[in-house]
């Protein structure tokens, strides 16, 4: 079992290397369909499994194609990680879509909508108090 510090260091290394692979390493055309960025990497305590969370910007079709391309490239990504990062055993790689940015944008737009709906009511109340 690795220490928490080592697990987090390995996760950061994997995040950096996979981000570099997304820029110029993966040749699958499906991966280039949507704009892809690695948002987080979750490595198990024994360093045997790595969940790589990716955020994909684009249409739903582009997201599906990109995820299919990433899943087909897992073997390549794992072998590249094995050669770039010195570990006793290279972790199994799983790509997962991270929709937290979309959820955050939706929450912000809802808050803005509520704020804009409340402004007219506040103006009416303040005008009535001064008279």
PDB file of N, CA, C and O in Angstrom, residues 49-78:
ATOM      1  N   UNK A  49      -4.860   0.744 -10.324  1.00  0.00           N
ATOM      2  CA  UNK A  49      -5.945   1.244 -11.162  1.00  0.00           C
ATOM      3  C   UNK A  49      -5.929   2.763 -11.167  1.00  0.00           C
ATOM      4  O   UNK A  49      -5.718   3.395 -10.125  1.00  0.00           O
ATOM      5  N   UNK A  50      -6.168   3.337 -12.330  1.00  0.00           N
ATOM      6  CA  UNK A  50      -6.228   4.794 -12.457  1.00  0.00           C
ATOM      7  C   UNK A  50      -7.496   5.165 -13.222  1.00  0.00           C
ATOM      8  O   UNK A  50      -7.680   4.740 -14.369  1.00  0.00           O
ATOM      9  N   UNK A  51      -8.355   5.937 -12.570  1.00  0.00           N
ATOM     10  CA  UNK A  51      -9.541   6.480 -13.236  1.00  0.00           C
ATOM     11  C   UNK A  51      -9.184   7.876 -13.703  1.00  0.00           C
ATOM     12  O   UNK A  51      -8.838   8.745 -12.900  1.00  0.00           O
ATOM     13  N   UNK A  52      -9.266   8.090 -15.007  1.00  0.00           N
ATOM     14  CA  UNK A  52      -8.911   9.378 -15.589  1.00  0.00           C
ATOM     15  C   UNK A  52     -10.207  10.067 -15.997  1.00  0.00           C
ATOM     16  O   UNK A  52     -10.934   9.586 -16.869  1.00  0.00           O
ATOM     17  N   UNK A  53     -10.490  11.194 -15.350  1.00  0.00           N
ATOM     18  CA  UNK A  53     -11.703  11.958 -15.632  1.00  0.00           C
ATOM     19  C   UNK A  53     -11.389  13.010 -16.672  1.00  0.00           C
ATOM     20  O   UNK A  53     -10.454  13.800 -16.512  1.00  0.00           O
ATOM     21  N   UNK A  54     -12.168  13.003 -17.764  1.00  0.00           N
ATOM     22  CA  UNK A  54     -11.950  13.955 -18.846  1.00  0.00           C
ATOM     23  C   UNK A  54     -13.201  14.795 -19.051  1.00  0.00           C
ATOM     24  O   UNK A  54     -14.323  14.316 -18.904  1.00  0.00           O
ATOM     25  N   UNK A  55     -12.981  16.042 -19.365  1.00  0.00           N
ATOM     26  CA  UNK A  55     -14.066  16.947 -19.700  1.00  0.00           C
ATOM     27  C   UNK A  55     -14.018  17.165 -21.209  1.00  0.00           C
ATOM     28  O   UNK A  55     -12.956  17.462 -21.761  1.00  0.00           O
ATOM     29  N   UNK A  56     -15.156  17.007 -21.862  1.00  0.00           N
ATOM     30  CA  UNK A  56     -15.221  17.115 -23.318  1.00  0.00           C
ATOM     31  C   UNK A  56     -16.178  18.233 -23.673  1.00  0.00           C
ATOM     32  O   UNK A  56     -17.324  18.259 -23.232  1.00  0.00           O
ATOM     33  N   UNK A  57     -15.681  19.172 -24.466  1.00  0.00           N
ATOM     34  CA  UNK A  57     -16.515  20.287 -24.910  1.00  0.00           C
ATOM     35  C   UNK A  57     -16.966  20.011 -26.337  1.00  0.00           C
ATOM     36  O   UNK A  57     -16.151  19.761 -27.210  1.00  0.00           O
ATOM     37  N   UNK A  58     -18.268  20.028 -26.552  1.00  0.00           N
ATOM     38  CA  UNK A  58     -18.803  19.793 -27.886  1.00  0.00           C
ATOM     39  C   UNK A  58     -20.215  19.243 -27.798  1.00  0.00           C
ATOM     40  O   UNK A  58     -20.829  19.199 -26.728  1.00  0.00           O
ATOM     41  N   UNK A  59     -20.716  18.797 -28.925  1.00  0.00           N
ATOM     42  CA  UNK A  59     -22.067  18.239 -28.972  1.00  0.00           C
ATOM     43  C   UNK A  59     -22.075  16.866 -28.315  1.00  0.00           C
ATOM     44  O   UNK A  59     -21.025  16.281 -28.047  1.00  0.00           O
ATOM     45  N   UNK A  60     -23.267  16.344 -28.072  1.00  0.00           N
ATOM     46  CA  UNK A  60     -23.387  15.013 -27.454  1.00  0.00           C
ATOM     47  C   UNK A  60     -22.777  13.941 -28.350  1.00  0.00           C
ATOM     48  O   UNK A  60     -22.157  12.997 -27.866  1.00  0.00           O
ATOM     49  N   UNK A  61     -22.950  14.092 -29.673  1.00  0.00           N
ATOM     50  CA  UNK A  61     -22.355  13.128 -30.607  1.00  0.00           C
ATOM     51  C   UNK A  61     -20.833  13.163 -30.527  1.00  0.00           C
ATOM     52  O   UNK A  61     -20.175  12.124 -30.528  1.00  0.00           O
ATOM     53  N   UNK A  62     -20.276  14.378 -30.454  1.00  0.00           N
ATOM     54  CA  UNK A  62     -18.822  14.519 -30.365  1.00  0.00           C
ATOM     55  C   UNK A  62     -18.309  13.918 -29.068  1.00  0.00           C
ATOM     56  O   UNK A  62     -17.247  13.278 -29.041  1.00  0.00           O
ATOM     57  N   UNK A  63     -19.070  14.081 -27.984  1.00  0.00           N
ATOM     58  CA  UNK A  63     -18.663  13.510 -26.698  1.00  0.00           C
ATOM     59  C   UNK A  63     -18.638  11.985 -26.760  1.00  0.00           C
ATOM     60  O   UNK A  63     -17.709  11.350 -26.271  1.00  0.00           O
ATOM     61  N   UNK A  64     -19.678  11.408 -27.376  1.00  0.00           N
ATOM     62  CA  UNK A  64     -19.737   9.953 -27.495  1.00  0.00           C
ATOM     63  C   UNK A  64     -18.592   9.423 -28.344  1.00  0.00           C
ATOM     64  O   UNK A  64     -17.959   8.424 -27.998  1.00  0.00           O
ATOM     65  N   UNK A  65     -18.314  10.097 -29.468  1.00  0.00           N
ATOM     66  CA  UNK A  65     -17.212   9.675 -30.338  1.00  0.00           C
ATOM     67  C   UNK A  65     -15.876   9.792 -29.616  1.00  0.00           C
ATOM     68  O   UNK A  65     -15.031   8.903 -29.722  1.00  0.00           O
ATOM     69  N   UNK A  66     -15.693  10.879 -28.888  1.00  0.00           N
ATOM     70  CA  UNK A  66     -14.443  11.088 -28.167  1.00  0.00           C
ATOM     71  C   UNK A  66     -14.248  10.031 -27.103  1.00  0.00           C
ATOM     72  O   UNK A  66     -13.149   9.479 -26.950  1.00  0.00           O
ATOM     73  N   UNK A  67     -15.297   9.712 -26.349  1.00  0.00           N
ATOM     74  CA  UNK A  67     -15.187   8.676 -25.326  1.00  0.00           C
ATOM     75  C   UNK A  67     -14.896   7.316 -25.955  1.00  0.00           C
ATOM     76  O   UNK A  67     -14.093   6.531 -25.420  1.00  0.00           O
ATOM     77  N   UNK A  68     -15.509   7.031 -27.097  1.00  0.00           N
ATOM     78  CA  UNK A  68     -15.227   5.766 -27.786  1.00  0.00           C
ATOM     79  C   UNK A  68     -13.760   5.725 -28.227  1.00  0.00           C
ATOM     80  O   UNK A  68     -13.094   4.686 -28.102  1.00  0.00           O
ATOM     81  N   UNK A  69     -13.252   6.844 -28.728  1.00  0.00           N
ATOM     82  CA  UNK A  69     -11.850   6.914 -29.130  1.00  0.00           C
ATOM     83  C   UNK A  69     -10.910   6.749 -27.956  1.00  0.00           C
ATOM     84  O   UNK A  69      -9.879   6.060 -28.057  1.00  0.00           O
ATOM     85  N   UNK A  70     -11.248   7.364 -26.829  1.00  0.00           N
ATOM     86  CA  UNK A  70     -10.406   7.241 -25.638  1.00  0.00           C
ATOM     87  C   UNK A  70     -10.411   5.807 -25.102  1.00  0.00           C
ATOM     88  O   UNK A  70      -9.363   5.289 -24.697  1.00  0.00           O
ATOM     89  N   UNK A  71     -11.576   5.174 -25.123  1.00  0.00           N
ATOM     90  CA  UNK A  71     -11.648   3.794 -24.631  1.00  0.00           C
ATOM     91  C   UNK A  71     -10.863   2.845 -25.531  1.00  0.00           C
ATOM     92  O   UNK A  71     -10.256   1.892 -25.048  1.00  0.00           O
ATOM     93  N   UNK A  72     -10.856   3.123 -26.825  1.00  0.00           N
ATOM     94  CA  UNK A  72     -10.067   2.265 -27.716  1.00  0.00           C
ATOM     95  C   UNK A  72      -8.572   2.536 -27.590  1.00  0.00           C
ATOM     96  O   UNK A  72      -7.753   1.699 -27.953  1.00  0.00           O
ATOM     97  N   UNK A  73      -8.200   3.694 -27.055  1.00  0.00           N
ATOM     98  CA  UNK A  73      -6.785   4.054 -26.912  1.00  0.00           C
ATOM     99  C   UNK A  73      -6.226   3.712 -25.536  1.00  0.00           C
ATOM    100  O   UNK A  73      -5.084   4.059 -25.243  1.00  0.00           O
ATOM    101  N   UNK A  74      -6.989   3.010 -24.700  1.00  0.00           N
ATOM    102  CA  UNK A  74      -6.509   2.721 -23.345  1.00  0.00           C
ATOM    103  C   UNK A  74      -5.235   1.876 -23.351  1.00  0.00           C
ATOM    104  O   UNK A  74      -4.352   2.085 -22.524  1.00  0.00           O
ATOM    105  N   UNK A  75      -5.123   0.945 -24.264  1.00  0.00           N
ATOM    106  CA  UNK A  75      -3.914   0.124 -24.340  1.00  0.00           C
ATOM    107  C   UNK A  75      -2.690   0.963 -24.665  1.00  0.00           C
ATOM    108  O   UNK A  75      -1.622   0.805 -24.050  1.00  0.00           O
ATOM    109  N   UNK A  76      -2.849   1.858 -25.643  1.00  0.00           N
ATOM    110  CA  UNK A  76      -1.747   2.755 -26.008  1.00  0.00           C
ATOM    111  C   UNK A  76      -1.366   3.659 -24.831  1.00  0.00           C
ATOM    112  O   UNK A  76      -0.190   3.831 -24.521  1.00  0.00           O
ATOM    113  N   UNK A  77      -2.379   4.218 -24.174  1.00  0.00           N
ATOM    114  CA  UNK A  77      -2.132   5.128 -23.046  1.00  0.00           C
ATOM    115  C   UNK A  77      -1.411   4.384 -21.926  1.00  0.00           C
ATOM    116  O   UNK A  77      -0.439   4.893 -21.358  1.00  0.00           O
ATOM    117  N   UNK A  78      -1.834   3.172 -21.641  1.00  0.00           N
ATOM    118  CA  UNK A  78      -1.195   2.405 -20.580  1.00  0.00           C
ATOM    119  C   UNK A  78       0.251   2.082 -20.926  1.00  0.00           C
ATOM    120  O   UNK A  78       1.149   2.197 -20.085  1.00  0.00           O
TER     121      UNK A  78
END
